[in-house]
XYZ file of C-alpha atoms in Angstrom:
559
model
C -0.056 0.100 0.202
C 2.958 2.379 0.480
C 5.547 3.484 -1.387
C 8.618 4.908 0.098
C 11.541 6.042 -1.554
C 13.970 9.705 -1.230
C 13.099 10.026 2.188
C 9.395 10.621 0.734
C 6.799 8.855 2.060
C 3.856 8.683 -1.291
C 0.146 6.821 -1.443
C 0.260 4.024 -3.615
C -2.317 5.673 -5.488
C -1.067 4.459 -9.000
C -2.556 0.611 -8.304
C -6.093 1.871 -6.568
C -8.588 -0.719 -8.205
C -10.877 1.297 -10.825
C -13.108 -1.669 -11.442
C -12.053 -5.157 -9.789
C -9.418 -6.767 -8.717
C -7.456 -9.623 -9.919
C -9.994 -12.371 -8.830
C -12.379 -10.035 -10.467
C -14.055 -8.804 -6.801
C -14.930 -4.846 -6.665
C -11.843 -3.349 -4.761
C -12.911 -1.760 -1.753
C -10.648 1.178 -0.466
C -11.415 4.392 1.572
C -11.519 7.876 0.117
C -7.511 7.813 0.617
C -7.276 4.651 -1.289
C -6.146 2.721 2.157
C -7.183 -1.124 1.198
C -10.542 -2.320 3.947
C -9.941 -6.210 4.081
C -13.449 -7.933 3.946
C -13.881 -8.356 8.119
C -11.717 -7.654 11.001
C -11.559 -9.965 13.655
C -9.591 -9.659 17.367
C -6.689 -11.085 15.605
C -6.118 -7.456 14.022
C -5.991 -5.826 17.044
C -4.202 -8.583 19.198
C -1.285 -6.358 20.642
C -4.149 -3.842 21.555
C -3.842 -3.264 25.309
C -6.974 -1.368 26.549
C -5.589 0.590 29.277
C -2.485 1.783 27.498
C -3.788 2.453 24.174
C -7.597 3.157 24.981
C -8.012 4.195 28.413
C -11.949 5.226 29.533
C -12.668 8.587 28.261
C -11.266 11.284 30.052
C -8.244 9.399 30.901
C -4.554 8.711 29.342
C -3.985 8.340 26.318
C -7.612 9.894 25.405
C -8.311 7.797 22.582
C -11.713 7.165 23.172
C -11.854 11.084 24.442
C -10.584 14.046 26.461
C -14.385 14.227 28.859
C -15.324 10.972 30.920
C -19.172 11.810 30.510
C -18.877 12.468 26.521
C -22.082 14.505 24.872
C -23.769 13.331 28.342
C -22.300 16.674 30.298
C -22.151 18.755 27.290
C -23.169 18.812 23.660
C -20.662 19.833 20.851
C -20.387 23.804 19.919
C -22.838 24.611 17.315
C -20.574 27.254 15.355
C -21.448 27.663 12.214
C -18.973 29.448 10.291
C -19.835 33.233 8.722
C -19.416 36.026 7.087
C -20.021 38.089 4.067
C -20.421 41.468 3.061
C -20.724 44.705 4.941
C -19.773 44.496 8.837
C -23.407 45.437 9.097
C -24.879 42.748 6.964
C -22.369 39.762 8.586
C -23.810 40.617 12.036
C -27.639 40.740 10.538
C -26.606 37.516 9.934
C -25.142 36.263 13.167
C -28.530 37.746 15.018
C -29.702 35.256 12.595
C -28.190 31.967 13.670
C -27.732 33.199 17.585
C -31.830 33.179 17.481
C -31.862 30.423 15.347
C -29.927 28.162 17.945
C -26.366 28.623 17.503
C -24.013 28.333 20.191
C -21.097 29.782 19.297
C -19.874 32.305 16.346
C -17.283 32.013 13.646
C -16.157 34.578 11.712
C -15.388 34.141 7.799
C -13.084 37.504 6.777
C -12.683 38.190 2.981
C -9.637 38.173 0.742
C -8.049 41.734 1.495
C -8.511 41.440 5.374
C -6.971 37.968 5.140
C -4.047 39.328 3.186
C -3.500 42.700 4.956
C -5.112 44.857 2.675
C -7.652 47.746 3.014
C -10.458 47.813 0.322
C -9.039 50.501 -1.572
C -5.804 48.771 -2.322
C -5.640 47.831 -6.267
C -4.867 44.502 -5.126
C -8.329 44.390 -3.095
C -10.546 45.122 -6.240
C -13.196 42.970 -7.216
C -12.915 41.008 -3.597
C -13.800 43.294 -0.882
C -16.988 41.399 0.743
C -17.423 38.444 -1.882
C -15.707 35.547 0.245
C -16.299 36.999 3.395
C -17.121 40.005 5.557
C -14.386 42.416 5.361
C -12.821 43.982 8.290
C -10.576 47.492 8.186
C -10.911 48.384 11.232
C -12.312 48.980 14.864
C -14.980 50.239 13.766
C -16.103 47.534 11.488
C -15.485 45.578 14.461
C -17.572 47.435 16.552
C -20.477 46.806 13.830
C -19.492 43.285 13.315
C -20.743 42.492 16.982
C -23.385 45.198 18.002
C -25.709 44.193 20.384
C -24.119 40.637 20.912
C -22.072 40.497 24.337
C -18.631 38.728 24.046
C -18.893 38.069 27.259
C -21.578 35.544 26.711
C -20.652 33.475 23.888
C -17.693 32.446 22.214
C -16.557 33.688 19.016
C -13.799 31.948 16.304
C -12.077 33.860 13.638
C -10.818 32.353 10.720
C -7.868 34.228 10.339
C -3.729 34.195 9.721
C -1.082 36.170 8.255
C -3.018 39.295 10.416
C -4.396 37.245 13.016
C -2.655 39.288 16.037
C -4.244 42.587 13.960
C -7.794 40.994 14.120
C -7.423 39.593 17.633
C -6.721 42.918 19.043
C -9.524 44.575 17.726
C -11.717 41.982 19.015
C -10.512 42.613 22.291
C -10.696 46.248 22.345
C -14.494 46.308 21.384
C -14.316 43.710 24.630
C -13.033 45.966 26.702
C -15.678 49.053 25.409
C -18.128 46.194 26.064
C -16.583 46.332 29.115
C -16.383 49.708 30.223
C -20.255 50.119 28.523
C -21.350 47.291 31.679
C -19.807 49.520 34.603
C -16.891 47.105 34.474
C -12.816 47.233 35.151
C -10.935 47.411 31.575
C -8.873 44.261 32.612
C -11.526 42.594 33.705
C -13.101 42.385 29.938
C -10.331 39.973 29.335
C -10.054 37.932 32.180
C -13.725 35.838 30.967
C -13.284 36.209 27.158
C -13.201 32.575 25.436
C -12.544 31.808 21.868
C -10.560 30.900 18.698
C -8.495 32.641 16.816
C -6.775 30.291 13.953
C -3.222 32.207 13.572
C -1.906 29.049 12.059
C 0.356 30.141 9.715
C 2.301 26.618 9.207
C -0.970 25.604 7.064
C -1.217 29.135 4.761
C 2.684 28.083 3.670
C 1.557 24.212 3.414
C -1.724 24.826 1.724
C -3.998 27.759 1.413
C -1.664 30.420 0.272
C -2.662 33.085 2.539
C 0.473 34.210 3.834
C 2.352 37.832 4.555
C 5.536 38.016 6.078
C 8.366 35.249 5.718
C 7.771 32.099 8.269
C 10.301 32.848 11.368
C 8.914 36.506 11.688
C 5.631 35.716 11.520
C 5.491 32.970 13.971
C 6.787 35.293 16.065
C 3.478 37.201 15.947
C 2.527 33.702 17.043
C 4.711 33.123 20.378
C 4.159 37.108 21.264
C 0.285 36.152 21.540
C 0.829 32.798 22.815
C 2.358 35.434 26.173
C 0.380 37.844 26.352
C -2.921 35.534 26.315
C -0.964 33.702 29.283
C -1.471 37.015 31.072
C -3.582 38.417 29.501
C -6.524 36.000 28.211
C -6.534 33.238 29.986
C -9.403 31.401 28.789
C -8.854 32.339 24.477
C -7.217 29.508 22.666
C -4.513 31.125 21.174
C -4.254 28.509 17.726
C -6.246 26.110 16.134
C -3.987 24.531 14.677
C -5.585 23.308 11.110
C -6.161 20.414 9.378
C -8.572 21.539 7.317
C -7.501 23.231 4.519
C -4.695 20.644 4.299
C -7.120 18.752 3.380
C -9.126 20.312 1.322
C -5.674 20.874 -0.948
C -5.792 17.421 -1.384
C -3.891 15.398 1.187
C -4.885 11.857 2.497
C -6.429 11.549 6.188
C -3.220 10.553 7.593
C -1.420 13.256 5.746
C -3.774 15.886 7.430
C -3.128 13.873 10.729
C 0.416 14.171 10.696
C 0.898 17.348 8.714
C -1.888 18.625 11.440
C -0.111 17.173 14.585
C 3.583 18.456 12.990
C 2.274 22.336 12.724
C 1.291 21.469 16.696
C 4.917 20.449 17.255
C 6.341 23.102 15.632
C 4.293 25.287 17.754
C 4.603 24.146 20.980
C 8.939 24.264 20.234
C 8.628 28.088 19.449
C 7.100 28.954 22.606
C 9.000 26.871 24.745
C 12.235 28.482 22.446
C 10.588 31.788 23.214
C 10.876 31.084 27.061
C 7.402 30.177 27.851
C 6.632 27.102 29.933
C 4.783 24.375 28.589
C 2.195 24.238 30.719
C 1.326 28.001 30.750
C 0.508 28.210 27.124
C 0.151 24.371 25.360
C -3.189 24.407 27.535
C -4.934 26.690 24.880
C -3.976 24.835 22.108
C -6.403 23.665 19.932
C -7.233 22.404 16.615
C -9.230 22.257 13.399
C -10.144 18.967 11.280
C -12.071 17.945 8.061
C -15.211 15.330 8.346
C -14.341 14.252 4.825
C -16.471 11.571 3.253
C -15.043 8.148 3.896
C -17.326 7.448 7.443
C -15.043 5.235 9.287
C -11.777 6.485 8.548
C -12.757 9.830 9.448
C -13.555 8.215 12.713
C -10.652 6.352 13.451
C -8.578 9.904 12.767
C -9.794 12.151 15.455
C -9.136 9.190 17.745
C -5.187 8.566 16.462
C -4.980 12.717 16.632
C -5.810 12.475 20.090
C -3.304 9.635 21.628
C -0.754 11.015 19.464
C -1.092 14.584 20.662
C -1.298 12.807 24.113
C 2.103 11.039 24.238
C 3.845 13.398 21.755
C 3.387 16.581 24.659
C 4.178 13.835 27.486
C 6.873 12.282 26.076
C 8.529 14.652 23.489
C 7.496 18.515 25.900
C 7.557 16.743 29.619
C 4.133 18.378 30.021
C 2.765 17.652 33.341
C -1.085 19.673 33.092
C -3.766 16.521 31.982
C -4.685 20.029 29.990
C -2.032 20.021 27.475
C -1.927 16.683 26.749
C -5.670 16.792 25.499
C -6.462 17.442 22.045
C -9.596 19.623 22.076
C -10.865 20.287 18.491
C -12.940 21.673 16.347
C -14.766 20.470 12.932
C -15.784 21.678 9.720
C -17.315 19.395 7.194
C -15.665 19.127 3.880
C -15.586 21.637 1.275
C -14.168 20.418 -1.182
C -16.395 17.650 -1.025
C -19.525 19.674 -2.068
C -20.857 20.034 -5.665
C -22.174 22.489 -7.959
C -24.520 19.686 -9.782
C -27.341 18.027 -7.785
C -26.696 19.969 -4.912
C -29.150 19.188 -3.021
C -27.128 15.891 -2.434
C -24.893 17.952 -0.540
C -26.817 17.767 2.353
C -26.811 14.065 2.838
C -22.907 14.324 2.410
C -22.908 17.030 5.130
C -25.419 15.162 7.244
C -22.716 12.209 6.976
C -19.623 13.549 7.591
C -20.835 16.023 10.362
C -21.914 12.169 12.048
C -18.430 11.055 12.083
C -17.193 13.914 13.977
C -19.391 13.934 16.571
C -19.226 9.742 16.809
C -14.764 10.870 16.712
C -15.738 13.274 20.158
C -15.333 16.404 18.609
C -15.645 19.466 20.719
C -17.328 22.062 17.979
C -18.532 21.721 14.816
C -19.678 23.635 11.275
C -21.953 21.724 8.788
C -21.758 23.170 5.258
C -24.583 25.112 3.350
C -25.883 23.014 0.198
C -24.911 25.901 -1.681
C -21.807 26.660 -0.947
C -20.231 25.072 -3.748
C -22.436 27.587 -6.568
C -21.613 30.805 -3.555
C -21.436 31.895 0.002
C -24.648 30.237 1.708
C -28.094 32.418 1.708
C -29.323 32.272 5.377
C -32.141 29.598 4.819
C -28.942 27.129 3.371
C -27.388 28.287 6.659
C -30.026 27.113 9.209
C -30.724 24.212 7.418
C -26.828 23.238 7.923
C -26.933 24.223 11.613
C -30.067 22.345 11.852
C -28.385 19.282 10.689
C -26.329 18.938 13.767
C -29.332 19.625 15.899
C -31.241 16.523 14.825
C -28.238 15.069 14.860
C -28.258 16.032 18.536
C -31.335 15.838 19.572
C -33.497 13.219 17.558
C -30.268 10.037 16.805
C -29.314 8.756 20.256
C -25.662 8.559 19.248
C -24.960 10.957 22.454
C -26.358 8.719 24.898
C -22.657 6.632 24.469
C -19.542 7.785 25.037
C -17.130 6.710 22.089
C -19.553 4.291 20.844
C -17.632 2.529 18.271
C -14.791 2.502 20.299
C -13.043 -1.250 20.452
C -14.890 -2.052 16.784
C -11.896 -4.458 15.525
C -12.541 -2.550 11.898
C -11.911 1.121 13.783
C -9.789 0.355 15.990
C -7.391 -0.767 13.004
C -8.004 1.978 11.468
C -7.184 3.953 14.514
C -3.349 2.339 14.277
C -2.832 2.124 10.949
C -3.649 5.943 10.508
C -1.400 6.268 13.684
C 2.141 4.560 12.375
C 1.616 6.466 9.134
C 1.391 10.060 10.370
C 4.144 8.878 13.050
C 6.613 7.925 9.941
C 6.082 11.021 8.736
C 6.711 12.906 11.953
C 10.412 10.722 11.444
C 10.989 12.632 8.454
C 10.479 15.604 9.334
C 12.230 15.034 11.906
C 14.716 14.372 10.360
C 14.317 17.815 8.113
C 15.138 19.839 11.479
C 11.438 20.449 11.670
C 8.493 21.890 10.009
C 9.121 25.563 8.986
C 12.670 24.181 7.743
C 10.320 21.177 5.898
C 8.106 23.785 3.976
C 11.182 25.838 2.946
C 12.078 22.463 1.158
C 8.651 22.119 -0.044
C 8.045 18.977 1.535
C 4.380 18.975 2.432
C 3.297 20.512 -0.379
C 4.849 18.157 -2.690
C 3.115 15.809 -0.862
C -0.449 16.673 -1.036
C 0.250 18.186 -4.926
C 0.875 14.307 -5.879
C -1.886 13.143 -3.191
C -4.690 15.206 -5.346
C -3.321 14.722 -8.518
C -3.986 10.876 -8.429
C -7.373 11.783 -6.124
C -8.091 13.826 -9.390
C -7.036 10.988 -11.800
C -9.472 8.595 -9.996
C -12.390 10.571 -9.784
C -11.534 11.550 -13.877
C -10.842 7.315 -14.198
C -13.913 6.870 -12.322
C -12.259 4.791 -9.642
C -14.016 6.829 -7.383
C -17.368 7.866 -7.410
C -18.889 10.972 -6.750
C -22.747 11.130 -7.290
C -23.747 13.823 -9.421
C -20.440 14.017 -10.679
C -19.169 11.369 -12.353
C -22.297 8.828 -12.118
C -26.100 9.098 -11.745
C -25.596 12.177 -13.443
C -28.704 14.656 -14.266
C -29.441 15.832 -17.823
C -31.453 18.721 -16.654
C -31.277 19.976 -13.366
C -33.171 23.382 -12.084
C -31.061 25.809 -10.787
C -31.084 27.244 -7.210
C -30.845 30.695 -6.081
C -28.288 31.621 -4.360
C -26.654 34.836 -2.354
C -24.817 37.170 -4.411
C -22.577 40.239 -3.279
C -22.491 42.767 -5.116
C -19.639 45.640 -5.804
C -22.128 48.202 -3.746
C -19.798 46.442 -1.133
C -16.520 47.590 -1.825
C -18.073 51.061 -2.610
C -19.882 51.421 0.899
C -16.418 49.895 2.962
C -14.530 52.653 0.396
C -16.643 54.970 1.434
C -16.742 54.384 5.111
C -12.818 54.266 5.340
C -12.618 57.379 3.786
C -14.586 59.177 6.686
C -12.144 57.457 9.109
C -9.058 58.684 7.894
C -10.901 62.719 7.791
C -12.406 61.833 11.561
C -9.362 60.262 13.689
C -6.688 61.796 14.970
C -4.171 60.402 12.114
C -0.745 61.912 14.439
C -2.158 59.442 17.320
C -1.912 56.586 14.504
C 1.548 57.634 13.138
C 2.772 57.591 16.480
C 0.977 54.111 16.896
C 2.190 52.601 13.640
C 5.990 53.985 14.286
C 6.180 52.400 18.106
C 4.880 49.223 16.045
C 7.525 48.318 13.501
C 10.225 49.365 16.235
C 9.134 46.740 18.820
C 9.453 44.599 15.404
C 12.707 45.486 14.750
C 13.796 44.276 18.919
C 12.797 41.843 20.779
C 8.670 44.097 22.107
C 5.523 42.174 22.376
C 3.675 43.295 19.410
C 0.085 42.456 20.792
C 0.412 46.102 23.261
C 2.069 47.848 20.307
C -1.305 46.382 18.117
C -3.614 47.421 20.825
C -2.700 50.617 21.110
C -2.401 50.990 16.809
C -5.785 49.347 17.080
C -7.205 52.172 19.674
C -6.108 54.659 17.412
C -7.870 53.467 14.687
C -5.503 52.502 12.671
C -6.727 49.829 9.661
C -5.465 46.626 9.375
C -3.748 47.647 6.003
C -1.674 50.263 7.771
C -0.591 48.070 10.684
C 0.326 45.101 8.183
C 2.312 47.588 6.073
C 4.045 48.807 9.508
C 5.175 45.574 9.388
C 6.166 44.940 5.786
C 8.879 47.449 6.088
C 10.353 46.047 8.275
C 9.778 41.824 8.162
C 9.678 42.212 3.991
C 6.606 39.403 2.477
C 7.153 36.267 1.295
C 7.459 34.544 -2.039
C 7.805 31.305 -2.255
C 9.290 28.709 -4.480
C 7.237 26.744 -6.623
C 6.761 23.116 -6.152
C 6.683 20.967 -9.349
């Protein structure tokens, strides 16, 4: 099943059977190309030791879950990823989702925001508000959460290169809300709960929304680690993301390996920056993809918990149990959604979400049926939320903790995925770590090869995608979609012009100069960013101040 050559680990996709194996029977494989036997028996798990390899839920190595009572004690957070157009429009969508029973918010930002550009920058043309909400300054962040008490909800923000700038805006909004309530300024942050994605390594590996070179980018992350350990103790300072790695074409084993090895890199950088591992590791969370191969996905989540527990205990000598417990968010697979027969996506999403729940996720986003075509309509987003609510309240799957634990099949898959991920760990360690591996193009190349092979399988019909390469409908009725027109950019630019005319530009310049000076030295950038945000500096201005110091990253092409 595996080919090993030149220090790489390559999945043998080319041996994937398309119609029949040597005996004339259909060949059964996972969506990652893993051969599945007809029957699994006690012989397949003969070496499994319950206490060593599984343990009860809530006990090391947490294979069966990090909480003793599973979902009996508390359901997963139903956190719908949302953002489009202007902050005013997205605020209305948030209010709608909360009224519909959502228990957390997840912010999707547009491309200019993700790249640290203001809406009037030439490179923002045609992109403002199109794939998420445009947030340019503190004024936009105040509008985005108008009428929403940040102290009573948890918020996840999917942003990476300018994560520190967006996080600073969020903190100042919380600060202002606390002052309006008559609370002390500092107290606003002590109970604030949520997650900033802040995972730059996966940008270099898969999503490519980077600004600065890898090493200064890592400094911004460790600055957030240090700042939050003292000032925002309940905030998850990073969500190490395998989601985008999988969306780029990785196999389940590659998603597992590269995500957890990214996590190892962040922990090592934190320690190298002088932080005690148990002061910041408990606030590291993870973000996985729920793809379409049901049992392989469940096994992936279980293997992830076991690997992380051993890495934190044995490699980093962490002693706080929370440092050993892998907590993760899951999103159903956007790459599996089809523009053809879009209502099929409801079924795909429901099954993917169920795998995440059976795998023990702490929070979940379910994709909407129309997301292969556009950002979701309010009706589609509500149906996606209802999918989670039906799983939680109508299926009975929350009654038992780790109901598939002990399955010969699932335990074998869990072990195999763990072994394959650790083989990748060894290869990356020999390269000098994940930053060094990225600079050599190693994970990028592995993913590209898997993506190419999967596409070949789809085109040869070795992998059936219902409605795309089989069971095709000739005449399909169109569905209504959400359309973001260019007036969004016009409105955002007009607001930006008014902001620049009304703020104290001398205070902005002073704050930006201090930020650049701090970046040249060893100062923690978070307090400097907070000062710039309070002066209403824009995201583009703050990012540009650091561009002058650190430059912009240009990737070496991977062939």
